[in-house]
């Protein structure tokens, strides 16, 4: 069978070439050529139309008010946190990209979701290019009877997968993962940009026709970007990111893009012996586990539109190293550097010659400036060797370069969450205008010189 011709187009300047080049002959950029299927002869695209094809009849634009909207009921995955992040469940005919590092629980989550749907009488299909059917069964055995009901196809050939999707017409389908499928139309290896794009485009086509809701699983690289799958972001309706650390139990699920809902919601899960369990009372757990020892502070964070109390811990220890270590988990390293600089310059807590370790407990990742004050107070508390007093407190606020505390979104919801869990003292930009004032309020009046404990 003759294979359709392929071309290589530059992702920077759009130049096309029948051959692959390391350097684009058009713009001179390196490694920008991506393999694509050549358009069928005579097919008129945007470019073809311009080159003198028959003029198409003008279509009529209609006012938005007259556009008919069909409210299709969503598919409920039976996992409340997943449904919430999706904006109320899976939309038929939509494409959802689920990204996350290996071992985080993507296969577990998707298998559980299909299991619930299958038990609710929906047609489902689980396509795995990664694991054998036997391996998937072993996982499903841990997840319970529902998960074992899901029909599975262990296949890496895209055409075979598409044929099965057409034949079975599932209402919900998981492709695990988009990087393992391979289209014979392209020469490049599975997982390359050209292949990933081709796989997703053709699956989207079938999904739209049959009304199948597709969950595409994609691996992320160490740097945290959806390499490969990143090129799919504009093509899919929804991008979900599954985060956490493999060794820890807590995982967060957030939407980076959502055509059918907000990107503010975050789901919290816990990996248990029998699959992922939803954590509905995350604040209670984190506050309950907080040590209240020197170096421990509770942060009233916002995870999307949901307030979440998490413990931030710091350790400050004398160092022989030049420069000393700055290690943080669950936070941005550059943000830690900034906080330490302001702490030293404007609040009298210098940790220049000490190793500093900061950790957001529970494997949660906090990506908001509101965490600054918590990091600063945890470091100050660790450096002085005194716990925050008199009672355990919660805090939030951004730190400015001149040592002031700056307001962040939803102060009242953060304070309410803290109060709900018994943390009556809340340090915020409203109660402490500067970082110096915040350190004083949290750690007392001792203005003695600070040495690394
Ligand atoms: P998996 O879903 O395979 O991750 P991914 O598809 O993202 O690579 O699961 C990852 C880990 O979760 C694996 O190391 C085993 C663990 N696990 C549990 O702890 N409990 C369970 O019930 C299951 C199914 C997996
Ligand atoms: Mg997997």
Tab-separated table of C-alpha atoms and ligand atoms in Angstrom:
chain	number	residue	atom	x	y	z
A	1	UNK	CA	0.000	0.000	0.000
A	2	UNK	CA	1.473	3.363	-0.992
A	3	UNK	CA	2.028	5.592	1.993
A	4	UNK	CA	0.748	9.144	1.756
A	5	UNK	CA	3.559	11.605	1.104
A	6	UNK	CA	4.943	13.625	3.972
A	7	UNK	CA	6.515	17.043	4.088
A	8	UNK	CA	8.516	18.874	6.704
A	9	UNK	CA	7.376	22.274	7.837
A	10	UNK	CA	9.198	24.739	10.030
A	11	UNK	CA	7.414	25.461	13.312
A	12	UNK	CA	9.065	28.905	13.395
A	13	UNK	CA	8.573	30.357	9.918
A	14	UNK	CA	6.265	27.850	8.216
A	15	UNK	CA	8.675	27.073	5.365
A	16	UNK	CA	8.122	23.640	3.845
A	17	UNK	CA	10.578	21.155	2.492
A	18	UNK	CA	10.267	17.609	1.126
A	19	UNK	CA	13.372	16.616	3.100
A	20	UNK	CA	14.336	16.955	6.734
A	21	UNK	CA	17.033	19.484	7.542
A	22	UNK	CA	18.636	20.149	10.886
A	23	UNK	CA	18.490	23.834	10.074
A	24	UNK	CA	15.482	25.446	8.431
A	25	UNK	CA	16.375	26.600	4.905
A	26	UNK	CA	13.838	29.415	5.323
A	27	UNK	CA	14.711	31.131	8.586
A	28	UNK	CA	17.942	29.414	9.600
A	29	UNK	CA	16.586	28.168	12.988
A	30	UNK	CA	17.840	24.818	14.222
A	31	UNK	CA	15.619	21.775	14.895
A	32	UNK	CA	12.363	23.409	13.919
A	33	UNK	CA	11.303	21.117	11.058
A	34	UNK	CA	8.398	18.862	11.960
A	35	UNK	CA	7.101	16.023	9.827
A	36	UNK	CA	3.531	16.354	8.566
A	37	UNK	CA	1.309	14.624	6.091
A	38	UNK	CA	1.369	16.414	2.744
A	39	UNK	CA	-2.025	17.797	1.744
A	40	UNK	CA	-3.826	15.652	-0.834
A	41	UNK	CA	-3.319	16.965	-4.389
A	42	UNK	CA	-5.993	19.491	-5.273
A	43	UNK	CA	-7.050	20.001	-1.648
A	44	UNK	CA	-7.672	23.676	-1.149
A	45	UNK	CA	-6.585	25.026	2.200
A	46	UNK	CA	-6.284	28.633	3.165
A	47	UNK	CA	-3.215	28.842	0.972
A	48	UNK	CA	-4.690	26.791	-1.875
A	49	UNK	CA	-7.738	29.027	-2.029
A	50	UNK	CA	-5.637	32.073	-2.583
A	51	UNK	CA	-3.845	30.550	-5.519
A	52	UNK	CA	-6.817	30.759	-7.800
A	53	UNK	CA	-9.145	27.820	-6.889
A	54	UNK	CA	-12.885	28.196	-7.528
A	55	UNK	CA	-14.309	30.874	-5.252
A	56	UNK	CA	-16.436	29.372	-2.451
A	57	UNK	CA	-19.957	30.681	-1.859
A	58	UNK	CA	-20.073	33.263	0.912
A	59	UNK	CA	-21.362	31.874	4.191
A	60	UNK	CA	-23.804	33.873	6.307
A	61	UNK	CA	-22.779	35.065	9.737
A	62	UNK	CA	-25.544	35.111	12.351
A	63	UNK	CA	-25.857	37.152	15.551
A	64	UNK	CA	-24.780	35.236	18.638
A	65	UNK	CA	-28.260	35.656	20.130
A	66	UNK	CA	-29.687	33.478	17.352
A	67	UNK	CA	-27.104	30.737	17.672
A	68	UNK	CA	-28.689	27.560	18.990
A	69	UNK	CA	-26.949	26.005	21.930
A	70	UNK	CA	-27.607	22.396	22.671
A	71	UNK	CA	-26.967	21.659	26.293
A	72	UNK	CA	-25.652	18.141	26.135
A	73	UNK	CA	-25.617	16.413	29.480
A	74	UNK	CA	-22.141	15.771	30.782
A	75	UNK	CA	-20.721	12.395	31.615
A	76	UNK	CA	-20.108	12.146	35.337
A	77	UNK	CA	-16.948	10.241	36.040
A	78	UNK	CA	-18.069	9.380	39.557
A	79	UNK	CA	-14.919	11.061	40.904
A	80	UNK	CA	-16.203	14.305	42.386
A	81	UNK	CA	-12.870	16.132	42.364
A	82	UNK	CA	-12.245	15.243	38.716
A	83	UNK	CA	-15.753	16.281	37.683
A	84	UNK	CA	-15.376	19.576	39.518
A	85	UNK	CA	-12.055	20.401	37.841
A	86	UNK	CA	-13.577	19.527	34.472
A	87	UNK	CA	-16.371	21.992	35.173
A	88	UNK	CA	-19.094	19.418	35.858
A	89	UNK	CA	-17.991	16.249	34.089
A	90	UNK	CA	-16.769	15.170	30.660
A	91	UNK	CA	-18.333	16.893	27.664
A	92	UNK	CA	-19.291	14.448	24.880
A	93	UNK	CA	-17.090	14.921	21.807
A	94	UNK	CA	-14.440	16.846	23.732
A	95	UNK	CA	-10.734	16.209	24.038
A	96	UNK	CA	-9.079	16.441	27.436
A	97	UNK	CA	-5.323	16.276	27.856
A	98	UNK	CA	-4.199	14.897	31.214
A	99	UNK	CA	-0.534	15.652	31.865
A	100	UNK	CA	1.658	14.503	34.709
A	101	UNK	CA	5.003	12.919	35.454
A	102	UNK	CA	5.373	9.141	35.300
A	103	UNK	CA	4.056	7.307	38.350
A	104	UNK	CA	1.856	10.160	39.541
A	105	UNK	CA	-1.366	8.189	38.965
A	106	UNK	CA	-2.699	9.150	35.532
A	107	UNK	CA	-3.479	5.570	34.550
A	108	UNK	CA	-5.056	4.958	37.931
A	109	UNK	CA	-7.262	8.052	37.707
A	110	UNK	CA	-8.405	7.388	34.153
A	111	UNK	CA	-9.038	3.713	34.792
A	112	UNK	CA	-11.138	4.576	37.849
A	113	UNK	CA	-13.093	7.175	35.885
A	114	UNK	CA	-13.870	4.690	33.100
A	115	UNK	CA	-14.775	2.082	35.710
A	116	UNK	CA	-17.407	4.364	37.231
A	117	UNK	CA	-18.762	5.224	33.781
A	118	UNK	CA	-18.892	1.547	32.762
A	119	UNK	CA	-20.735	0.717	35.978
A	120	UNK	CA	-23.211	3.489	35.140
A	121	UNK	CA	-23.941	1.735	31.855
A	122	UNK	CA	-21.784	3.893	29.566
A	123	UNK	CA	-19.759	2.456	26.707
A	124	UNK	CA	-16.075	2.920	27.503
A	125	UNK	CA	-12.716	2.057	25.967
A	126	UNK	CA	-9.264	2.115	27.513
A	127	UNK	CA	-6.469	2.196	24.932
A	128	UNK	CA	-2.990	1.572	26.272
A	129	UNK	CA	0.152	1.839	24.215
A	130	UNK	CA	2.219	1.694	27.345
A	131	UNK	CA	1.252	-1.382	29.270
A	132	UNK	CA	0.041	-4.830	28.315
A	133	UNK	CA	-3.578	-5.797	28.937
A	134	UNK	CA	-2.360	-8.071	31.741
A	135	UNK	CA	-0.550	-5.210	33.481
A	136	UNK	CA	-3.650	-3.046	33.239
A	137	UNK	CA	-5.732	-5.830	34.703
A	138	UNK	CA	-3.386	-6.103	37.675
A	139	UNK	CA	-3.873	-2.410	38.400
A	140	UNK	CA	-7.624	-2.648	37.897
A	141	UNK	CA	-7.775	-5.482	40.434
A	142	UNK	CA	-6.613	-3.026	43.077
A	143	UNK	CA	-9.230	-0.513	41.990
A	144	UNK	CA	-12.184	-2.834	42.458
A	145	UNK	CA	-14.866	-4.584	40.470
A	146	UNK	CA	-15.965	-1.536	38.476
A	147	UNK	CA	-12.531	-0.972	36.971
A	148	UNK	CA	-12.451	-4.562	35.732
A	149	UNK	CA	-15.526	-3.907	33.585
A	150	UNK	CA	-13.639	-1.523	31.279
A	151	UNK	CA	-12.841	-2.927	27.801
A	152	UNK	CA	-9.127	-2.563	27.133
A	153	UNK	CA	-7.112	-2.407	23.930
A	154	UNK	CA	-3.318	-2.680	24.152
A	155	UNK	CA	-2.245	-1.182	20.844
A	156	UNK	CA	0.216	1.374	19.521
A	157	UNK	CA	-0.870	1.588	15.895
A	158	UNK	CA	-3.017	4.675	15.383
A	159	UNK	CA	-5.039	3.228	12.501
A	160	UNK	CA	-5.963	0.176	14.544
A	161	UNK	CA	-6.997	2.394	17.461
A	162	UNK	CA	-9.117	4.628	15.230
A	163	UNK	CA	-10.791	1.601	13.624
A	164	UNK	CA	-11.647	0.257	17.078
A	165	UNK	CA	-12.992	3.633	18.172
A	166	UNK	CA	-15.234	3.765	15.105
A	167	UNK	CA	-16.438	0.205	15.594
A	168	UNK	CA	-17.087	0.440	19.335
A	169	UNK	CA	-18.225	4.080	19.400
A	170	UNK	CA	-17.425	4.464	23.100
A	171	UNK	CA	-18.967	7.355	24.985
A	172	UNK	CA	-15.744	7.827	26.919
A	173	UNK	CA	-12.311	6.735	25.774
A	174	UNK	CA	-8.849	6.966	27.356
A	175	UNK	CA	-5.674	7.035	25.269
A	176	UNK	CA	-2.752	6.136	27.551
A	177	UNK	CA	-0.569	7.741	26.371
A	178	UNK	CA	-0.632	10.014	23.354
A	179	UNK	CA	3.155	9.662	23.088
A	180	UNK	CA	3.065	5.914	22.553
A	181	UNK	CA	0.717	5.821	19.565
A	182	UNK	CA	2.266	5.745	16.138
A	183	UNK	CA	0.870	6.793	12.794
A	184	UNK	CA	2.251	4.809	9.867
A	185	UNK	CA	1.709	7.881	7.683
A	186	UNK	CA	4.756	9.537	9.220
A	187	UNK	CA	8.312	8.243	9.375
A	188	UNK	CA	9.185	9.897	12.657
A	189	UNK	CA	9.283	7.971	15.928
A	190	UNK	CA	6.339	7.853	18.378
A	191	UNK	CA	6.351	10.784	20.778
A	192	UNK	CA	7.899	13.276	18.369
A	193	UNK	CA	6.069	16.531	17.786
A	194	UNK	CA	4.862	15.495	14.340
A	195	UNK	CA	3.539	12.155	15.586
A	196	UNK	CA	1.865	13.555	18.688
A	197	UNK	CA	0.113	16.207	16.627
A	198	UNK	CA	-0.992	13.720	13.991
A	199	UNK	CA	-2.263	11.257	16.603
A	200	UNK	CA	-4.246	13.913	18.457
A	201	UNK	CA	-5.698	15.493	15.323
A	202	UNK	CA	-6.989	12.223	13.964
A	203	UNK	CA	-8.357	11.073	17.294
A	204	UNK	CA	-10.085	14.456	17.700
A	205	UNK	CA	-11.656	13.985	14.303
A	206	UNK	CA	-13.135	10.595	15.193
A	207	UNK	CA	-14.165	11.834	18.641
A	208	UNK	CA	-16.051	14.830	17.254
A	209	UNK	CA	-17.909	12.670	14.757
A	210	UNK	CA	-18.933	9.999	17.245
A	211	UNK	CA	-19.448	12.292	20.229
A	212	UNK	CA	-16.833	10.398	22.219
A	213	UNK	CA	-15.269	12.180	25.185
A	214	UNK	CA	-11.551	11.431	24.941
A	215	UNK	CA	-9.017	11.660	27.751
A	216	UNK	CA	-5.540	11.857	26.276
A	217	UNK	CA	-2.838	10.991	28.777
A	218	UNK	CA	0.489	12.788	28.232
A	219	UNK	CA	3.783	12.512	30.081
A	220	UNK	CA	5.510	15.637	31.210
A	221	UNK	CA	9.246	16.049	31.331
A	222	UNK	CA	11.244	16.705	34.481
A	223	UNK	CA	11.138	20.456	33.900
A	224	UNK	CA	7.378	20.225	34.310
A	225	UNK	CA	6.396	21.300	30.843
A	226	UNK	CA	4.179	19.112	28.736
A	227	UNK	CA	6.942	18.537	26.198
A	228	UNK	CA	5.530	16.885	23.131
A	229	UNK	CA	1.969	17.190	24.402
A	230	UNK	CA	2.588	20.922	24.840
A	231	UNK	CA	1.980	21.262	21.103
A	232	UNK	CA	-1.523	19.897	21.740
A	233	UNK	CA	-2.669	22.627	24.082
A	234	UNK	CA	-4.385	24.648	21.393
A	235	UNK	CA	-5.922	21.557	19.860
A	236	UNK	CA	-7.631	20.113	22.927
A	237	UNK	CA	-10.572	21.562	24.829
A	238	UNK	CA	-9.152	21.100	28.257
A	239	UNK	CA	-5.663	20.666	29.722
A	240	UNK	CA	-5.449	19.073	33.141
A	241	UNK	CA	-2.267	18.790	35.139
A	242	UNK	CA	-1.777	16.101	37.749
A	243	UNK	CA	0.895	17.123	40.227
A	244	UNK	CA	2.552	15.962	43.386
A	245	UNK	CA	5.487	13.814	44.266
A	246	UNK	CA	5.531	10.157	43.611
A	247	UNK	CA	6.852	9.302	47.050
A	248	UNK	CA	4.209	11.364	48.836
A	249	UNK	CA	0.576	10.574	49.114
A	250	UNK	CA	-1.086	13.848	48.108
A	251	UNK	CA	-1.763	14.784	44.495
A	252	UNK	CA	-3.410	17.870	43.045
A	253	UNK	CA	-5.327	18.067	39.814
A	254	UNK	CA	-5.791	21.452	38.179
A	255	UNK	CA	-7.074	22.756	34.868
A	256	UNK	CA	-4.611	24.897	32.900
A	257	UNK	CA	-7.137	25.420	30.143
A	258	UNK	CA	-10.841	24.649	30.086
A	259	UNK	CA	-13.262	25.540	27.335
A	260	UNK	CA	-16.190	24.253	29.380
A	261	UNK	CA	-15.440	25.512	32.856
A	262	UNK	CA	-13.150	27.587	34.998
A	263	UNK	CA	-9.444	27.068	35.448
A	264	UNK	CA	-9.702	27.931	39.101
A	265	UNK	CA	-10.650	24.626	40.564
A	266	UNK	CA	-8.225	22.215	42.086
A	267	UNK	CA	-8.895	18.659	43.124
A	268	UNK	CA	-6.893	17.041	45.920
A	269	UNK	CA	-6.313	13.291	45.952
A	270	UNK	CA	-4.464	10.799	48.051
A	271	UNK	CA	-2.865	7.654	46.635
A	272	UNK	CA	-4.051	4.730	48.721
A	273	UNK	CA	-3.641	0.972	48.422
A	274	UNK	CA	-6.826	0.739	46.376
A	275	UNK	CA	-6.474	3.708	44.065
A	276	UNK	CA	-6.874	7.441	44.405
A	277	UNK	CA	-9.117	8.710	47.172
A	278	UNK	CA	-10.561	12.204	47.096
A	279	UNK	CA	-9.392	14.430	49.916
A	280	UNK	CA	-12.293	16.684	50.793
A	281	UNK	CA	-10.972	17.938	54.114
A	282	UNK	CA	-7.425	18.753	53.003
A	283	UNK	CA	-7.105	21.787	55.308
A	284	UNK	CA	-8.081	19.775	58.374
A	285	UNK	CA	-5.453	17.178	57.580
A	286	UNK	CA	-2.632	19.582	56.947
A	287	UNK	CA	-3.400	21.658	60.029
A	288	UNK	CA	-3.802	18.523	62.151
A	289	UNK	CA	-0.399	17.301	61.021
A	290	UNK	CA	1.360	20.656	61.485
A	291	UNK	CA	4.171	20.293	64.054
A	292	UNK	CA	3.899	23.747	65.652
A	293	UNK	CA	7.654	23.494	66.338
A	294	UNK	CA	10.139	26.242	65.431
A	295	UNK	CA	10.286	26.475	61.633
A	296	UNK	CA	6.657	25.468	61.100
A	297	UNK	CA	4.039	27.932	59.874
A	298	UNK	CA	0.552	27.458	58.453
A	299	UNK	CA	-0.103	29.165	55.141
A	300	UNK	CA	-3.650	30.108	54.178
A	301	UNK	CA	-3.287	29.489	50.457
A	302	UNK	CA	-5.735	29.668	47.608
A	303	UNK	CA	-5.727	26.672	45.337
A	304	UNK	CA	-7.711	28.148	42.510
A	305	UNK	CA	-11.009	29.213	44.015
A	306	UNK	CA	-10.612	27.008	47.036
A	307	UNK	CA	-8.869	28.042	50.247
A	308	UNK	CA	-6.384	25.498	51.532
A	309	UNK	CA	-4.352	25.517	54.718
A	310	UNK	CA	-0.923	23.968	54.297
A	311	UNK	CA	2.084	23.735	56.549
A	312	UNK	CA	5.326	25.343	55.398
A	313	UNK	CA	8.452	24.090	57.158
A	314	UNK	CA	11.945	25.510	57.170
A	315	UNK	CA	15.299	24.380	58.473
A	316	UNK	CA	18.217	26.780	58.828
A	317	UNK	CA	21.552	25.204	59.547
A	318	UNK	CA	25.147	26.524	59.588
A	319	UNK	CA	26.930	25.741	56.370
A	320	UNK	CA	30.500	25.191	55.253
A	321	UNK	CA	29.488	25.623	51.645
A	322	UNK	CA	30.013	28.711	49.551
A	323	UNK	CA	27.440	29.539	48.391
A	324	UNK	CA	25.258	27.804	51.000
A	325	UNK	CA	22.414	25.529	49.974
A	326	UNK	CA	18.968	26.832	49.111
A	327	UNK	CA	16.662	23.883	48.752
A	328	UNK	CA	12.903	24.066	48.420
A	329	UNK	CA	10.153	21.593	47.639
A	330	UNK	CA	6.733	22.677	46.459
A	331	UNK	CA	7.857	26.266	45.858
A	332	UNK	CA	9.662	28.305	43.254
A	333	UNK	CA	13.412	28.561	43.968
A	334	UNK	CA	13.663	32.115	42.698
A	335	UNK	CA	10.846	33.163	44.969
A	336	UNK	CA	12.738	31.674	47.935
A	337	UNK	CA	15.843	33.673	46.971
A	338	UNK	CA	13.780	36.848	46.890
A	339	UNK	CA	12.143	36.144	50.246
A	340	UNK	CA	15.524	35.454	51.884
A	341	UNK	CA	16.960	38.664	50.479
A	342	UNK	CA	14.081	40.790	51.779
A	343	UNK	CA	14.162	38.967	55.109
A	344	UNK	CA	17.836	39.845	55.528
A	345	UNK	CA	17.669	43.378	54.232
A	346	UNK	CA	14.406	44.626	55.710
A	347	UNK	CA	13.474	42.364	58.614
A	348	UNK	CA	16.787	41.783	60.325
A	349	UNK	CA	16.886	38.037	59.763
A	350	UNK	CA	20.022	37.294	57.776
A	351	UNK	CA	20.713	33.695	56.812
A	352	UNK	CA	23.594	34.408	54.454
A	353	UNK	CA	25.980	31.823	55.880
A	354	UNK	CA	23.431	29.090	56.521
A	355	UNK	CA	21.869	26.331	54.473
A	356	UNK	CA	18.140	26.935	54.100
A	357	UNK	CA	15.648	24.182	53.390
A	358	UNK	CA	11.980	24.990	52.850
A	359	UNK	CA	9.271	22.459	52.283
A	360	UNK	CA	5.543	22.636	51.647
A	361	UNK	CA	4.323	19.615	53.577
A	362	UNK	CA	2.266	16.873	51.958
A	363	UNK	CA	3.674	17.097	48.446
A	364	UNK	CA	1.503	20.106	47.619
A	365	UNK	CA	2.883	22.661	45.177
A	366	UNK	CA	2.121	26.307	45.901
A	367	UNK	CA	2.484	28.661	42.984
A	368	UNK	CA	1.150	31.930	44.312
A	369	UNK	CA	2.830	35.020	45.724
A	370	UNK	CA	0.587	34.777	48.808
A	371	UNK	CA	3.004	32.136	50.109
A	372	UNK	CA	5.865	34.623	50.574
A	373	UNK	CA	5.040	35.570	54.164
A	374	UNK	CA	4.709	31.944	55.228
A	375	UNK	CA	8.121	31.126	53.765
A	376	UNK	CA	9.664	34.172	55.438
A	377	UNK	CA	8.121	33.421	58.847
A	378	UNK	CA	9.070	29.738	58.674
A	379	UNK	CA	12.692	30.681	57.919
A	380	UNK	CA	12.749	33.369	60.608
A	381	UNK	CA	11.214	30.988	63.134
A	382	UNK	CA	13.769	28.295	62.244
A	383	UNK	CA	16.678	30.731	62.362
A	384	UNK	CA	15.680	32.019	65.805
A	385	UNK	CA	14.675	28.622	67.113
A	386	UNK	CA	11.354	29.934	68.412
A	387	UNK	CA	7.890	28.751	67.463
A	388	UNK	CA	5.296	31.242	66.326
A	389	UNK	CA	3.375	32.451	69.329
A	390	UNK	CA	1.296	32.744	71.362
A	391	UNK	CA	-1.075	30.380	69.554
A	392	UNK	CA	-0.361	28.705	66.216
A	393	UNK	CA	-1.170	31.187	63.504
A	394	UNK	CA	-2.014	31.229	59.832
A	395	UNK	CA	-0.594	33.748	57.407
A	396	UNK	CA	-0.648	34.912	53.822
A	397	UNK	CA	0.651	37.848	51.801
A	398	UNK	CA	3.085	38.789	49.106
A	399	UNK	CA	6.402	40.382	50.013
A	400	UNK	CA	7.505	43.463	48.106
A	401	UNK	CA	11.136	44.313	47.440
A	402	UNK	CA	11.033	47.205	49.878
A	403	UNK	CA	9.922	44.964	52.724
A	404	UNK	CA	6.213	45.741	52.616
A	405	UNK	CA	3.426	43.158	52.646
A	406	UNK	CA	1.199	43.341	49.623
A	407	UNK	CA	-2.370	42.190	49.429
A	408	UNK	CA	-3.334	39.079	47.532
A	409	UNK	CA	-6.640	37.746	46.236
A	410	UNK	CA	-9.463	36.503	48.506
A	411	UNK	CA	-8.219	37.651	51.937
A	412	UNK	CA	-11.602	37.040	53.551
A	413	UNK	CA	-11.872	33.469	52.313
A	414	UNK	CA	-8.372	32.677	53.521
A	415	UNK	CA	-9.074	34.123	56.960
A	416	UNK	CA	-12.386	32.288	57.184
A	417	UNK	CA	-10.688	28.988	56.388
A	418	UNK	CA	-8.059	29.611	59.080
A	419	UNK	CA	-10.736	30.414	61.634
A	420	UNK	CA	-12.726	27.339	60.683
A	421	UNK	CA	-9.778	25.206	61.739
A	422	UNK	CA	-9.087	27.011	64.978
A	423	UNK	CA	-6.283	29.317	63.873
A	424	UNK	CA	-7.674	32.534	65.257
A	425	UNK	CA	-4.591	34.648	64.696
A	426	UNK	CA	-4.144	35.459	61.017
A	427	UNK	CA	-1.158	37.484	59.855
A	428	UNK	CA	-1.900	39.273	56.623
A	429	UNK	CA	-1.140	42.567	54.886
A	430	UNK	CA	-4.167	43.934	56.743
A	431	UNK	CA	-2.667	43.192	60.176
A	432	UNK	CA	1.035	43.739	59.430
A	433	UNK	CA	2.082	46.366	56.906
A	434	UNK	CA	5.693	45.219	56.673
A	435	UNK	CA	7.625	41.990	56.914
A	436	UNK	CA	9.459	43.357	59.968
A	437	UNK	CA	6.105	43.884	61.694
A	438	UNK	CA	4.967	40.398	60.688
A	439	UNK	CA	8.126	38.781	62.107
A	440	UNK	CA	7.656	40.752	65.319
A	441	UNK	CA	4.008	39.767	65.626
A	442	UNK	CA	4.729	36.110	64.991
A	443	UNK	CA	7.956	35.601	66.901
A	444	UNK	CA	7.876	38.196	69.614
A	445	UNK	CA	9.887	41.271	70.293
A	446	UNK	CA	13.355	39.813	70.545
A	447	UNK	CA	15.470	41.949	68.321
A	448	UNK	CA	18.604	40.078	69.217
A	449	UNK	CA	21.055	39.377	66.454
A	450	UNK	CA	20.108	36.296	64.598
A	451	UNK	CA	22.484	33.430	64.216
A	452	UNK	CA	21.693	30.273	62.352
A	453	UNK	CA	20.477	27.867	65.031
B	1	LIG	P1	-0.007	4.948	37.689
B	1	LIG	O1	-1.452	5.251	37.607
B	1	LIG	O2	0.463	3.779	36.912
B	1	LIG	O3	0.853	6.246	37.275
B	1	LIG	P2	1.054	6.916	35.822
B	1	LIG	O4	0.076	6.336	34.877
B	1	LIG	O5	0.848	8.381	36.046
B	1	LIG	O6	2.467	6.641	35.413
B	1	LIG	O7	0.312	4.713	39.241
B	1	LIG	C1	1.443	5.200	39.839
B	1	LIG	C2	1.780	4.633	41.179
B	1	LIG	O8	0.701	4.535	42.050
B	1	LIG	C3	2.417	3.285	41.106
B	1	LIG	O9	3.762	3.425	41.512
B	1	LIG	C4	1.712	2.433	42.076
B	1	LIG	C5	0.855	3.378	42.865
B	1	LIG	N1	-0.463	2.845	43.175
B	1	LIG	C6	-0.887	2.810	44.486
B	1	LIG	O10	-0.170	3.206	45.399
B	1	LIG	N2	-2.145	2.341	44.763
B	1	LIG	C7	-2.978	1.898	43.784
B	1	LIG	O11	-4.103	1.484	44.077
B	1	LIG	C8	-2.512	1.934	42.432
B	1	LIG	C9	-3.403	1.431	41.324
B	1	LIG	C10	-1.261	2.417	42.173
B	2	LIG	MG1	0.483	5.160	33.205
